[in-house]
Amino acid sequence: MTPPILSVKDVRKSYGRGQNRFDALKGVSLDIDEGESVAIVGKSGSGKSTLMHVLALLDAPTTGSIALEGVDTGTLKGRRLNRTRNKTFGFVFQQFFLTANSSVLENVILPLKIAGVRRGERKRRGIAALEQLELADKARNKAVNLSGGQKQRSVIARALVNNPRIIFADEPTGNLDTTTGGIVEDILFALNRENGITLIVVTHDEDLAARCDRRILIRDGLIVQDSKAVAA
Ligand code: ADP
Ligand code: MG
């Protein structure tokens, strides 16, 4: 049997110390299989983003472990950690995180630069990703001049450029109107279905959650409901 793409065992995450300590995750365990689409839902402040950051190896848990394809990630540090993250994950955040005065293409190829891909190859793959998102005609435009929907499509192109195994999306439609948000959702689910990319979405949009294979409800730093556990 192939191991889950992510296996989380009793993860706790605290911020601050002493009197100021806040336990944002209080013992979370879950397995995510390759190709699943998973919604992480819960009220504001429940720990959704904290869980996503820990799953995506952007932040280390205080205690507990995270295995990526059966390999414990706790020993990954520095460059090896960065390389693993950059190679395996794509990120789509509500706030876009585009460099405003760089071109769309430069923004999209940033992960390839980090990966040390040479210039010609970077450009080829960047254009291909932009074509997939129907944005090739905007490659030379400054990111600042794009509409919200075009910005989020650029972010998805950037998330895709490294052929990630998992896309992490934190409130991906939070800054978009309903129609544009729907288009962005359709793109994410098409990538999940057609390319087999595992999709992990943090959202408080129940309609978006309902489109996922699986819904995980977080309350006060604990998983209180997991539709997969219920079905199993
Ligand atoms: P959600 O994404 O569900 O809104 P978060 O995971 O962002 O929740 O935050 C969970 C809790 O942890 C909140 O109470 C938040 O204030 C707290 N928190 C998040 N990040 C930090 C931090 N860097 N330092 C201190 N507290 C934090
Ligand atoms: Mg959040």
Short mmCIF file of C-alpha atoms in Angstrom, two decimals, residues 6-212:
data_model
loop_
_atom_site.label_atom_id
_atom_site.label_comp_id
_atom_site.label_asym_id
_atom_site.label_seq_id
_atom_site.Cartn_x
_atom_site.Cartn_y
_atom_site.Cartn_z
CA LEU A 6 0.57 13.53 4.32
CA SER A 7 0.31 11.83 7.66
CA VAL A 8 -0.14 14.02 10.72
CA LYS A 9 0.27 12.52 14.19
CA ASP A 10 -0.80 14.38 17.32
CA VAL A 11 0.35 17.80 16.16
CA ARG A 12 0.29 20.61 18.69
CA LYS A 13 1.23 24.20 17.94
CA SER A 14 1.59 26.92 20.54
CA TYR A 15 2.38 30.56 19.98
CA GLY A 16 4.16 32.63 22.62
CA ARG A 17 5.30 31.39 26.00
CA GLY A 18 4.46 31.53 29.69
CA GLN A 19 1.46 33.74 30.42
CA ASN A 20 1.22 34.61 26.74
CA ARG A 21 1.15 31.03 25.49
CA PHE A 22 -1.71 30.26 23.17
CA ASP A 23 -2.39 26.69 22.02
CA ALA A 24 -3.60 27.07 18.44
CA LEU A 25 -3.52 23.30 17.72
CA LYS A 26 -4.16 20.91 20.60
CA GLY A 27 -3.45 17.46 19.16
CA VAL A 28 -4.42 16.95 15.55
CA SER A 29 -4.04 13.67 13.66
CA LEU A 30 -5.08 12.95 10.09
CA ASP A 31 -3.99 11.20 6.91
CA ILE A 32 -4.46 12.70 3.47
CA ASP A 33 -4.24 10.45 0.42
CA GLU A 34 -2.82 11.56 -2.89
CA GLY A 35 -5.51 12.96 -5.18
CA GLU A 36 -7.97 13.88 -2.43
CA SER A 37 -9.62 17.28 -2.25
CA VAL A 38 -9.90 18.32 1.37
CA ALA A 39 -11.64 21.33 2.87
CA ILE A 40 -10.52 22.58 6.26
CA VAL A 41 -13.37 24.60 7.73
CA GLY A 42 -14.11 26.31 11.02
CA LYS A 43 -14.69 29.71 12.56
CA SER A 44 -12.17 32.50 12.39
CA GLY A 45 -9.42 31.84 14.94
CA SER A 46 -10.11 28.09 15.16
CA GLY A 47 -6.65 27.16 13.85
CA LYS A 48 -7.26 26.50 10.15
CA SER A 49 -4.36 28.57 8.84
CA THR A 50 -2.08 27.29 11.56
CA LEU A 51 -2.88 23.72 10.51
CA MET A 52 -2.30 24.54 6.86
CA HIS A 53 1.04 26.20 7.60
CA VAL A 54 2.15 23.15 9.55
CA LEU A 55 0.93 20.73 6.83
CA ALA A 56 2.77 22.76 4.20
CA LEU A 57 5.98 22.72 6.24
CA LEU A 58 5.93 26.53 6.40
CA ASP A 59 5.94 26.30 10.18
CA ALA A 60 7.14 23.50 12.48
CA PRO A 61 4.73 21.98 14.99
CA THR A 62 5.58 22.46 18.67
CA THR A 63 5.18 18.70 19.13
CA GLY A 64 3.95 15.84 16.97
CA SER A 65 5.02 14.71 13.53
CA ILE A 66 4.25 15.16 9.87
CA ALA A 67 5.27 12.55 7.34
CA LEU A 68 5.37 13.32 3.63
CA GLU A 69 4.90 10.07 1.69
CA GLY A 70 5.95 8.12 4.72
CA VAL A 71 9.08 10.19 5.36
CA ASP A 72 9.24 12.12 8.63
CA THR A 73 9.70 15.81 7.84
CA GLY A 74 10.96 16.70 11.31
CA THR A 75 14.54 16.12 10.24
CA LEU A 76 14.29 18.38 7.18
CA LYS A 77 16.03 21.72 7.75
CA GLY A 78 17.28 24.70 5.79
CA ARG A 79 17.89 24.12 2.11
CA ARG A 80 16.53 20.58 2.05
CA LEU A 81 13.32 21.74 3.65
CA ASN A 82 13.00 24.66 1.22
CA ARG A 83 13.67 22.41 -1.74
CA THR A 84 11.13 19.80 -0.63
CA ARG A 85 8.48 22.47 -0.11
CA ASN A 86 9.23 24.22 -3.38
CA LYS A 87 9.23 20.98 -5.37
CA THR A 88 6.17 19.35 -3.82
CA PHE A 89 3.76 22.16 -2.96
CA GLY A 90 2.02 25.02 -4.72
CA PHE A 91 0.44 27.85 -2.75
CA VAL A 92 -2.63 29.95 -3.40
CA PHE A 93 -3.36 32.54 -0.72
CA GLN A 94 -6.17 35.03 -0.37
CA GLN A 95 -3.71 37.94 -0.37
CA PHE A 96 -2.07 36.84 -3.68
CA PHE A 97 1.54 37.71 -2.62
CA LEU A 98 2.50 38.90 -6.09
CA THR A 99 5.37 41.34 -6.55
CA ALA A 100 3.38 44.34 -7.79
CA ASN A 101 5.96 45.91 -10.07
CA SER A 102 7.31 42.70 -11.57
CA SER A 103 5.77 41.25 -14.70
CA VAL A 104 3.25 38.45 -14.48
CA LEU A 105 5.78 36.07 -16.04
CA GLU A 106 8.49 37.01 -13.53
CA ASN A 107 6.07 36.34 -10.68
CA VAL A 108 5.05 32.97 -12.14
CA ILE A 109 8.60 31.70 -12.64
CA LEU A 110 9.80 32.62 -9.16
CA PRO A 111 9.53 29.01 -7.85
CA LEU A 112 11.63 27.85 -10.82
CA LYS A 113 14.27 30.45 -10.01
CA ILE A 114 14.36 29.17 -6.44
CA ALA A 115 14.67 25.62 -7.80
CA GLY A 116 17.66 26.66 -9.92
CA VAL A 117 16.00 25.98 -13.29
CA ARG A 118 17.88 27.72 -16.09
CA ARG A 119 16.51 30.82 -17.80
CA GLY A 120 15.23 29.40 -21.10
CA GLU A 121 13.47 26.53 -19.38
CA ARG A 122 11.97 28.92 -16.83
CA LYS A 123 10.46 31.04 -19.53
CA ARG A 124 9.11 28.05 -21.45
CA ARG A 125 7.44 26.56 -18.40
CA GLY A 126 6.19 29.95 -17.19
CA ILE A 127 4.51 30.67 -20.52
CA ALA A 128 3.02 27.15 -20.58
CA ALA A 129 1.52 27.67 -17.11
CA LEU A 130 0.13 31.06 -18.14
CA GLU A 131 -1.37 29.50 -21.28
CA GLN A 132 -3.07 26.88 -19.14
CA LEU A 133 -4.67 29.71 -17.13
CA GLU A 134 -5.49 31.67 -20.30
CA LEU A 135 -3.21 34.49 -19.25
CA ALA A 136 -0.40 34.26 -21.81
CA ASP A 137 -1.34 37.66 -23.25
CA LYS A 138 -0.68 39.23 -19.83
CA ALA A 139 2.82 37.75 -19.39
CA ARG A 140 4.54 41.14 -19.84
CA ASN A 141 2.04 43.18 -17.83
CA LYS A 142 2.93 44.33 -14.35
CA ALA A 143 1.09 42.27 -11.74
CA VAL A 144 -0.27 45.46 -10.14
CA ASN A 145 -2.32 46.17 -13.27
CA LEU A 146 -4.29 42.91 -13.23
CA SER A 147 -7.86 42.46 -12.01
CA GLY A 148 -8.48 40.36 -8.89
CA GLY A 149 -9.40 37.29 -10.93
CA GLN A 150 -6.34 37.67 -13.17
CA LYS A 151 -4.15 38.03 -10.09
CA GLN A 152 -5.50 34.82 -8.58
CA ARG A 153 -5.10 33.00 -11.91
CA SER A 154 -1.47 34.23 -11.99
CA VAL A 155 -1.03 32.88 -8.48
CA ILE A 156 -2.40 29.50 -9.63
CA ALA A 157 -0.01 29.55 -12.61
CA ARG A 158 2.83 30.18 -10.16
CA ALA A 159 1.57 27.35 -7.95
CA LEU A 160 1.56 25.01 -10.96
CA VAL A 161 4.85 25.87 -12.57
CA ASN A 162 6.78 23.30 -10.56
CA ASN A 163 4.27 20.47 -11.16
CA PRO A 164 3.34 20.26 -7.49
CA ARG A 165 1.83 17.18 -5.89
CA ILE A 166 -0.25 19.26 -3.48
CA ILE A 167 -1.84 22.67 -3.84
CA PHE A 168 -2.53 24.47 -0.56
CA ALA A 169 -5.15 27.18 -0.86
CA ASP A 170 -6.02 29.47 2.07
CA GLU A 171 -9.31 31.29 1.42
CA PRO A 172 -8.50 31.32 -2.32
CA THR A 173 -11.70 33.11 -3.26
CA GLY A 174 -11.83 35.40 -0.22
CA ASN A 175 -10.92 38.53 -2.18
CA LEU A 176 -12.93 37.74 -5.30
CA ASP A 177 -16.50 38.41 -6.36
CA THR A 178 -18.79 35.36 -6.63
CA THR A 179 -18.44 34.86 -10.39
CA THR A 180 -14.65 35.24 -10.43
CA GLY A 181 -14.38 33.10 -7.30
CA GLY A 182 -16.37 30.38 -9.08
CA ILE A 183 -13.98 30.46 -12.03
CA VAL A 184 -10.97 30.15 -9.70
CA GLU A 185 -12.66 27.23 -7.90
CA ASP A 186 -13.35 25.48 -11.20
CA ILE A 187 -9.67 25.79 -12.12
CA LEU A 188 -8.53 24.34 -8.78
CA PHE A 189 -10.93 21.38 -9.01
CA ALA A 190 -9.98 20.72 -12.64
CA LEU A 191 -6.32 20.50 -11.55
CA ASN A 192 -7.35 18.08 -8.83
CA ARG A 193 -9.44 15.86 -11.12
CA GLU A 194 -7.42 16.00 -14.32
CA ASN A 195 -3.85 16.27 -13.02
CA GLY A 196 -4.39 14.32 -9.82
CA ILE A 197 -3.02 17.17 -7.72
CA THR A 198 -4.05 16.85 -4.08
CA LEU A 199 -6.02 19.92 -3.07
CA ILE A 200 -6.10 21.20 0.50
CA VAL A 201 -8.34 24.23 0.89
CA VAL A 202 -8.86 26.34 3.98
CA THR A 203 -12.17 28.13 3.74
CA HIS A 204 -15.18 29.31 5.64
CA ASP A 205 -17.22 29.09 2.45
CA GLU A 206 -19.45 26.02 2.90
CA ASP A 207 -20.28 25.88 -0.83
CA LEU A 208 -16.60 25.57 -1.63
CA ALA A 209 -16.19 22.96 1.11
CA ALA A 210 -19.10 20.97 -0.31
CA ARG A 211 -17.26 20.62 -3.62
CA CYS A 212 -14.38 18.81 -1.88
#
